[in-house]
PDB file of C-alpha atoms in Angstrom:
ATOM      1  CA  GLN A   1       0.000   0.000   0.000  1.00 65.00           C
ATOM      2  CA  LYS A   2       1.604   3.227  -1.149  1.00 69.00           C
ATOM      3  CA  GLU A   3       1.276   5.843   1.535  1.00 89.00           C
ATOM      4  CA  VAL A   4       1.912   9.477   2.250  1.00 94.00           C
ATOM      5  CA  GLU A   5       2.211  10.336   5.923  1.00 95.00           C
ATOM      6  CA  GLN A   6       1.760  13.686   7.611  1.00 95.00           C
ATOM      7  CA  ASN A   7       1.423  14.709  11.221  1.00 91.00           C
ATOM      8  CA  SER A   8      -2.181  15.842  11.623  1.00 89.00           C
ATOM      9  CA  GLY A   9      -1.281  18.607  14.062  1.00 89.00           C
ATOM     10  CA  PRO A  10      -2.372  21.161  14.912  1.00 95.00           C
ATOM     11  CA  LEU A  11       1.000  22.792  14.558  1.00 96.00           C
ATOM     12  CA  SER A  12       0.896  26.119  16.339  1.00 97.00           C
ATOM     13  CA  VAL A  13       3.477  28.814  15.626  1.00 97.00           C
ATOM     14  CA  PRO A  14       3.594  32.487  16.607  1.00 97.00           C
ATOM     15  CA  GLU A  15       3.176  35.148  13.969  1.00 97.00           C
ATOM     16  CA  GLY A  16       6.484  35.909  12.245  1.00 97.00           C
ATOM     17  CA  ALA A  17       8.012  32.511  13.021  1.00 97.00           C
ATOM     18  CA  ILE A  18       9.005  29.760  10.593  1.00 98.00           C
ATOM     19  CA  ALA A  19       6.497  26.939  10.213  1.00 97.00           C
ATOM     20  CA  SER A  20       7.961  23.581   9.221  1.00 97.00           C
ATOM     21  CA  LEU A  21       5.674  20.936   7.775  1.00 98.00           C
ATOM     22  CA  ASN A  22       6.857  17.435   6.979  1.00 97.00           C
ATOM     23  CA  CYS A  23       5.705  14.582   4.802  1.00 96.00           C
ATOM     24  CA  THR A  24       7.084  11.087   4.226  1.00 96.00           C
ATOM     25  CA  TYR A  25       6.186   8.728   1.409  1.00 94.00           C
ATOM     26  CA  SER A  26       6.623   5.024   0.927  1.00 92.00           C
ATOM     27  CA  ASP A  27       6.927   4.595  -2.848  1.00 88.00           C
ATOM     28  CA  ARG A  28      10.534   5.009  -3.989  1.00 88.00           C
ATOM     29  CA  GLY A  29       9.260   5.404  -7.541  1.00 86.00           C
ATOM     30  CA  SER A  30       7.613   8.719  -6.680  1.00 88.00           C
ATOM     31  CA  GLN A  31       8.850  11.500  -8.890  1.00 87.00           C
ATOM     32  CA  SER A  32       6.783  14.617  -8.282  1.00 92.00           C
ATOM     33  CA  PHE A  33       5.817  16.228  -5.005  1.00 95.00           C
ATOM     34  CA  PHE A  34       3.241  18.866  -4.241  1.00 96.00           C
ATOM     35  CA  TRP A  35       2.050  21.028  -1.388  1.00 98.00           C
ATOM     36  CA  TYR A  36      -1.517  22.264  -1.284  1.00 98.00           C
ATOM     37  CA  ARG A  37      -3.120  24.683   1.142  1.00 98.00           C
ATOM     38  CA  GLN A  38      -6.746  24.131   2.027  1.00 97.00           C
ATOM     39  CA  TYR A  39      -8.796  26.595   4.007  1.00 97.00           C
ATOM     40  CA  SER A  40     -11.817  25.276   5.855  1.00 94.00           C
ATOM     41  CA  GLY A  41     -14.726  24.795   3.466  1.00 92.00           C
ATOM     42  CA  LYS A  42     -12.588  25.496   0.377  1.00 95.00           C
ATOM     43  CA  SER A  43     -10.820  23.359  -2.190  1.00 97.00           C
ATOM     44  CA  PRO A  44      -7.054  22.698  -2.152  1.00 97.00           C
ATOM     45  CA  GLU A  45      -4.816  25.351  -3.687  1.00 97.00           C
ATOM     46  CA  LEU A  46      -1.444  24.395  -5.166  1.00 97.00           C
ATOM     47  CA  ILE A  47       1.290  26.424  -3.500  1.00 97.00           C
ATOM     48  CA  MET A  48       4.510  24.526  -4.266  1.00 96.00           C
ATOM     49  CA  PHE A  49       5.746  21.661  -6.353  1.00 95.00           C
ATOM     50  CA  ILE A  50       9.189  20.093  -6.548  1.00 95.00           C
ATOM     51  CA  TYR A  51      10.606  17.446  -8.825  1.00 91.00           C
ATOM     52  CA  SER A  52      14.326  17.357  -7.951  1.00 87.00           C
ATOM     53  CA  ASN A  53      16.287  16.792  -4.775  1.00 89.00           C
ATOM     54  CA  GLY A  54      17.148  19.960  -2.909  1.00 92.00           C
ATOM     55  CA  ASP A  55      15.335  23.166  -2.140  1.00 94.00           C
ATOM     56  CA  LYS A  56      12.910  25.229  -4.142  1.00 95.00           C
ATOM     57  CA  GLU A  57      11.940  28.694  -2.986  1.00 96.00           C
ATOM     58  CA  ASP A  58       8.942  30.824  -3.924  1.00 96.00           C
ATOM     59  CA  GLY A  59       8.389  33.918  -1.854  1.00 97.00           C
ATOM     60  CA  ARG A  60       7.900  32.931   1.771  1.00 97.00           C
ATOM     61  CA  PHE A  61       7.638  29.247   0.875  1.00 97.00           C
ATOM     62  CA  THR A  62      10.468  26.732   0.522  1.00 97.00           C
ATOM     63  CA  ALA A  63       9.957  23.127  -0.459  1.00 97.00           C
ATOM     64  CA  GLN A  64      12.699  20.645   0.408  1.00 97.00           C
ATOM     65  CA  LEU A  65      12.991  17.193  -1.126  1.00 95.00           C
ATOM     66  CA  ASN A  66      15.189  14.323  -0.011  1.00 94.00           C
ATOM     67  CA  LYS A  67      14.484  11.264  -2.154  1.00 92.00           C
ATOM     68  CA  ALA A  68      17.027   9.068  -0.372  1.00 93.00           C
ATOM     69  CA  SER A  69      15.212   9.576   2.923  1.00 94.00           C
ATOM     70  CA  GLN A  70      11.806   9.741   1.236  1.00 94.00           C
ATOM     71  CA  TYR A  71      10.639  12.963   2.765  1.00 94.00           C
ATOM     72  CA  VAL A  72       9.502  16.321   1.544  1.00 97.00           C
ATOM     73  CA  SER A  73       9.016  19.371   3.707  1.00 97.00           C
ATOM     74  CA  LEU A  74       7.502  22.821   3.426  1.00 98.00           C
ATOM     75  CA  LEU A  75       8.894  25.831   5.243  1.00 98.00           C
ATOM     76  CA  ILE A  76       6.796  28.966   5.630  1.00 98.00           C
ATOM     77  CA  ARG A  77       8.842  31.977   6.674  1.00 98.00           C
ATOM     78  CA  ASP A  78       7.367  34.991   8.459  1.00 98.00           C
ATOM     79  CA  SER A  79       4.161  33.065   9.146  1.00 98.00           C
ATOM     80  CA  GLN A  80       0.974  35.114   9.118  1.00 97.00           C
ATOM     81  CA  PRO A  81      -2.449  34.372  10.656  1.00 97.00           C
ATOM     82  CA  SER A  82      -3.731  34.080   7.071  1.00 97.00           C
ATOM     83  CA  ASP A  83      -1.462  31.041   6.651  1.00 98.00           C
ATOM     84  CA  SER A  84      -3.639  29.152   9.128  1.00 98.00           C
ATOM     85  CA  ALA A  85      -5.019  26.269   7.088  1.00 98.00           C
ATOM     86  CA  THR A  86      -4.552  22.578   6.419  1.00 97.00           C
ATOM     87  CA  TYR A  87      -1.530  21.742   4.297  1.00 98.00           C
ATOM     88  CA  LEU A  88      -1.752  18.652   2.112  1.00 97.00           C
ATOM     89  CA  CYS A  89       1.232  16.797   0.743  1.00 97.00           C
ATOM     90  CA  ALA A  90       0.719  14.907  -2.528  1.00 95.00           C
ATOM     91  CA  VAL A  91       2.914  12.522  -4.460  1.00 93.00           C
ATOM     92  CA  ASN A  92       2.613  10.950  -7.855  1.00 87.00           C
ATOM     93  CA  ALA A  93       4.267   7.728  -8.784  1.00 74.00           C
ATOM     94  CA  GLY A  94       6.610   7.050 -11.621  1.00 71.00           C
ATOM     95  CA  GLY A  95       5.551   9.666 -14.138  1.00 71.00           C
ATOM     96  CA  THR A  96       1.870   8.849 -13.843  1.00 81.00           C
ATOM     97  CA  TYR A  97      -1.033  11.162 -13.235  1.00 85.00           C
ATOM     98  CA  LYS A  98      -2.225   9.170 -10.240  1.00 87.00           C
ATOM     99  CA  TYR A  99      -1.706  11.077  -7.021  1.00 90.00           C
ATOM    100  CA  ILE A 100      -1.705  10.029  -3.401  1.00 91.00           C
ATOM    101  CA  PHE A 101      -2.477  12.622  -0.777  1.00 94.00           C
ATOM    102  CA  GLY A 102      -1.561  12.743   2.858  1.00 95.00           C
ATOM    103  CA  THR A 103      -4.296  13.513   5.351  1.00 94.00           C
ATOM    104  CA  GLY A 104      -2.889  16.980   5.939  1.00 96.00           C
ATOM    105  CA  THR A 105      -1.332  19.007   8.739  1.00 97.00           C
ATOM    106  CA  ARG A 106      -3.397  21.716  10.351  1.00 97.00           C
ATOM    107  CA  LEU A 107      -1.358  24.871  10.890  1.00 98.00           C
ATOM    108  CA  LYS A 108      -2.399  27.583  13.327  1.00 98.00           C
ATOM    109  CA  VAL A 109      -0.497  30.868  13.278  1.00 97.00           C
ATOM    110  CA  LEU A 110      -1.089  32.761  16.499  1.00 96.00           C
ATOM    111  CA  ALA A 111      -1.294  36.561  16.324  1.00 92.00           C
TER     112      ALA A 111
ATOM    113  CA  LYS B   1      -7.025  32.268 -17.615  1.00 69.00           C
ATOM    114  CA  ALA B   2     -10.181  30.915 -16.051  1.00 82.00           C
ATOM    115  CA  GLY B   3      -9.781  28.233 -13.428  1.00 95.00           C
ATOM    116  CA  VAL B   4     -11.399  24.854 -13.065  1.00 98.00           C
ATOM    117  CA  THR B   5     -15.161  25.038 -12.771  1.00 98.00           C
ATOM    118  CA  GLN B   6     -17.510  22.486 -11.282  1.00 98.00           C
ATOM    119  CA  THR B   7     -21.280  22.262 -11.338  1.00 97.00           C
ATOM    120  CA  PRO B   8     -23.390  22.033  -9.361  1.00 97.00           C
ATOM    121  CA  ARG B   9     -21.754  23.342  -6.192  1.00 97.00           C
ATOM    122  CA  TYR B  10     -24.227  21.669  -3.858  1.00 97.00           C
ATOM    123  CA  LEU B  11     -26.476  18.655  -4.219  1.00 97.00           C
ATOM    124  CA  ILE B  12     -28.849  16.827  -1.935  1.00 98.00           C
ATOM    125  CA  LYS B  13     -29.909  13.368  -3.068  1.00 98.00           C
ATOM    126  CA  THR B  14     -31.749  10.435  -1.583  1.00 98.00           C
ATOM    127  CA  ARG B  15     -30.212   7.010  -1.054  1.00 98.00           C
ATOM    128  CA  GLY B  16     -30.626   4.857  -4.146  1.00 98.00           C
ATOM    129  CA  GLN B  17     -30.687   7.751  -6.595  1.00 98.00           C
ATOM    130  CA  GLN B  18     -27.946   8.565  -9.060  1.00 98.00           C
ATOM    131  CA  VAL B  19     -26.051  11.792  -9.595  1.00 98.00           C
ATOM    132  CA  THR B  20     -23.932  13.380 -12.328  1.00 98.00           C
ATOM    133  CA  LEU B  21     -21.280  15.989 -11.593  1.00 98.00           C
ATOM    134  CA  SER B  22     -19.578  18.144 -14.187  1.00 98.00           C
ATOM    135  CA  CYS B  23     -16.094  19.606 -14.439  1.00 98.00           C
ATOM    136  CA  SER B  24     -14.581  22.006 -16.962  1.00 98.00           C
ATOM    137  CA  PRO B  25     -10.766  22.121 -16.866  1.00 97.00           C
ATOM    138  CA  ILE B  26      -8.443  25.054 -17.345  1.00 97.00           C
ATOM    139  CA  SER B  27      -8.177  25.944 -21.011  1.00 95.00           C
ATOM    140  CA  GLY B  28      -5.475  23.845 -22.652  1.00 94.00           C
ATOM    141  CA  HIS B  29      -5.501  21.179 -19.941  1.00 95.00           C
ATOM    142  CA  ARG B  30      -6.332  17.727 -21.239  1.00 95.00           C
ATOM    143  CA  SER B  31      -6.195  15.714 -18.022  1.00 95.00           C
ATOM    144  CA  VAL B  32      -9.024  15.711 -15.511  1.00 97.00           C
ATOM    145  CA  SER B  33      -8.874  13.822 -12.236  1.00 97.00           C
ATOM    146  CA  TRP B  34     -11.657  13.249  -9.742  1.00 98.00           C
ATOM    147  CA  TYR B  35     -11.306  12.952  -5.974  1.00 97.00           C
ATOM    148  CA  GLN B  36     -13.574  12.280  -3.048  1.00 97.00           C
ATOM    149  CA  GLN B  37     -12.821  14.143   0.172  1.00 96.00           C
ATOM    150  CA  THR B  38     -14.300  13.133   3.505  1.00 94.00           C
ATOM    151  CA  PRO B  39     -13.235  14.077   7.041  1.00 88.00           C
ATOM    152  CA  GLY B  40     -12.378  10.482   7.851  1.00 82.00           C
ATOM    153  CA  GLN B  41     -10.567   9.381   4.683  1.00 85.00           C
ATOM    154  CA  GLY B  42      -9.081  12.596   3.360  1.00 88.00           C
ATOM    155  CA  LEU B  43      -8.597  13.015  -0.384  1.00 93.00           C
ATOM    156  CA  GLN B  44      -9.118   9.767  -2.251  1.00 94.00           C
ATOM    157  CA  PHE B  45      -8.324   9.429  -5.958  1.00 93.00           C
ATOM    158  CA  LEU B  46     -11.223   8.188  -8.073  1.00 96.00           C
ATOM    159  CA  PHE B  47      -9.958   8.263 -11.663  1.00 95.00           C
ATOM    160  CA  GLU B  48      -8.147  10.315 -14.257  1.00 95.00           C
ATOM    161  CA  TYR B  49      -9.127  10.981 -17.853  1.00 97.00           C
ATOM    162  CA  PHE B  50      -6.910  12.115 -20.688  1.00 95.00           C
ATOM    163  CA  SER B  51      -8.039  12.536 -24.285  1.00 94.00           C
ATOM    164  CA  GLU B  52     -11.413  10.943 -23.564  1.00 96.00           C
ATOM    165  CA  THR B  53      -9.795   7.789 -22.115  1.00 96.00           C
ATOM    166  CA  GLN B  54      -9.596   6.687 -18.520  1.00 96.00           C
ATOM    167  CA  ARG B  55      -5.871   6.530 -17.905  1.00 94.00           C
ATOM    168  CA  ASN B  56      -5.721   5.874 -14.154  1.00 91.00           C
ATOM    169  CA  LYS B  57      -8.188   4.459 -11.669  1.00 92.00           C
ATOM    170  CA  GLY B  58      -8.423   4.397  -7.884  1.00 92.00           C
ATOM    171  CA  ASN B  59     -10.009   1.797  -5.637  1.00 92.00           C
ATOM    172  CA  PHE B  60     -13.677   2.717  -5.789  1.00 96.00           C
ATOM    173  CA  PRO B  61     -16.617   0.453  -6.645  1.00 96.00           C
ATOM    174  CA  GLY B  62     -18.101   0.367 -10.117  1.00 96.00           C
ATOM    175  CA  ARG B  63     -20.947   2.625  -8.987  1.00 97.00           C
ATOM    176  CA  PHE B  64     -18.493   5.451  -9.588  1.00 98.00           C
ATOM    177  CA  SER B  65     -17.889   6.122 -13.251  1.00 97.00           C
ATOM    178  CA  GLY B  66     -16.782   8.961 -15.423  1.00 97.00           C
ATOM    179  CA  ARG B  67     -16.227  10.142 -18.923  1.00 98.00           C
ATOM    180  CA  GLN B  68     -14.462  12.888 -20.779  1.00 98.00           C
ATOM    181  CA  PHE B  69     -15.596  14.724 -23.850  1.00 97.00           C
ATOM    182  CA  SER B  70     -13.588  15.933 -26.818  1.00 96.00           C
ATOM    183  CA  ASN B  71     -13.390  19.447 -25.320  1.00 95.00           C
ATOM    184  CA  SER B  72     -11.794  17.908 -22.171  1.00 96.00           C
ATOM    185  CA  ARG B  73     -14.858  18.573 -20.025  1.00 98.00           C
ATOM    186  CA  SER B  74     -15.551  15.644 -17.744  1.00 98.00           C
ATOM    187  CA  GLU B  75     -18.493  14.185 -15.924  1.00 98.00           C
ATOM    188  CA  MET B  76     -18.607  11.836 -12.983  1.00 98.00           C
ATOM    189  CA  ASN B  77     -21.593   9.640 -12.233  1.00 98.00           C
ATOM    190  CA  VAL B  78     -22.466   7.857  -9.035  1.00 98.00           C
ATOM    191  CA  SER B  79     -25.272   5.345  -9.223  1.00 96.00           C
ATOM    192  CA  THR B  80     -27.303   3.806  -6.406  1.00 97.00           C
ATOM    193  CA  LEU B  81     -26.196   6.402  -3.892  1.00 98.00           C
ATOM    194  CA  GLU B  82     -25.330   5.335  -0.374  1.00 98.00           C
ATOM    195  CA  LEU B  83     -25.180   7.445   2.768  1.00 97.00           C
ATOM    196  CA  GLY B  84     -21.406   7.001   2.786  1.00 96.00           C
ATOM    197  CA  ASP B  85     -21.150   8.762  -0.567  1.00 97.00           C
ATOM    198  CA  SER B  86     -21.770  12.083   1.160  1.00 97.00           C
ATOM    199  CA  ALA B  87     -18.588  14.003   0.532  1.00 97.00           C
ATOM    200  CA  LEU B  88     -16.913  16.863  -1.259  1.00 97.00           C
ATOM    201  CA  TYR B  89     -16.165  15.801  -4.826  1.00 98.00           C
ATOM    202  CA  LEU B  90     -13.258  17.623  -6.376  1.00 98.00           C
ATOM    203  CA  CYS B  91     -11.938  17.634  -9.856  1.00 98.00           C
ATOM    204  CA  ALA B  92      -8.476  18.763 -10.804  1.00 97.00           C
ATOM    205  CA  SER B  93      -6.996  19.539 -14.173  1.00 96.00           C
ATOM    206  CA  SER B  94      -3.471  19.364 -15.516  1.00 94.00           C
ATOM    207  CA  LEU B  95      -1.735  19.480 -18.866  1.00 92.00           C
ATOM    208  CA  GLY B  96      -1.503  15.705 -18.731  1.00 86.00           C
ATOM    209  CA  GLN B  97       1.673  15.378 -20.752  1.00 84.00           C
ATOM    210  CA  GLY B  98       5.106  16.799 -21.369  1.00 80.00           C
ATOM    211  CA  GLY B  99       6.482  16.168 -17.898  1.00 78.00           C
ATOM    212  CA  SER B 100       4.220  18.746 -16.255  1.00 81.00           C
ATOM    213  CA  TYR B 101       2.362  17.195 -13.361  1.00 88.00           C
ATOM    214  CA  GLU B 102       0.888  20.160 -11.518  1.00 93.00           C
ATOM    215  CA  GLN B 103      -2.820  19.776 -10.782  1.00 95.00           C
ATOM    216  CA  TYR B 104      -5.256  22.582 -10.075  1.00 97.00           C
ATOM    217  CA  PHE B 105      -8.483  21.967  -8.235  1.00 98.00           C
ATOM    218  CA  GLY B 106     -11.952  23.267  -8.857  1.00 98.00           C
ATOM    219  CA  PRO B 107     -14.188  24.532  -6.049  1.00 98.00           C
ATOM    220  CA  GLY B 108     -15.832  21.147  -5.583  1.00 98.00           C
ATOM    221  CA  THR B 109     -19.356  19.779  -5.431  1.00 98.00           C
ATOM    222  CA  ARG B 110     -20.684  19.029  -1.985  1.00 97.00           C
ATOM    223  CA  LEU B 111     -22.970  16.011  -2.161  1.00 98.00           C
ATOM    224  CA  THR B 112     -25.247  15.115   0.692  1.00 98.00           C
ATOM    225  CA  VAL B 113     -27.069  11.788   0.575  1.00 98.00           C
ATOM    226  CA  THR B 114     -30.059  11.431   2.887  1.00 97.00           C
TER     227      THR B 114
END
């Protein structure tokens, strides 16, 4: 059973701090990795994707991928209360368009 | 560019009935995937269509079916509805080829089965 694991949280961080969200996956054939943000009652919004080992930065967001250890993380710098949401990690296997999602980590940024 | 659209946004059906949901992808996207989201199970992959063909399938019973039209619009059908089918149904579109795997979700259809 191919799985994507996330800590359900809630992860609470003070405003202005760095939030670190982690995700592990079981399928070594996974090639593409995605982070979605989902506000309560809304649909998931793609915020980062990463295909290669290393870091990828976009504004306040950094995605980190380590294929050898089978984990992907998302760092949110200068966290704001508006970042409070559930963050979903998704993985697709071997160049397919079949995605497996983690159950999400709930982030709370405290003002 | 317009985003992914889904209709209807809300549906209330009775157990045993059937339902059809519609999804229009982002212009130029040829892949449409469908997901079921429930509080207990999270986001579960139903199936993916590309160029009118089902290319990938999740582990759902045959009551769940779909199709894609030549303009890439997709429909999902659920027959003989059960109470457990109450969920948020999301579709997502992507280019579907060329090494680009990013998916973008529509707003979803919230189905309630009574």
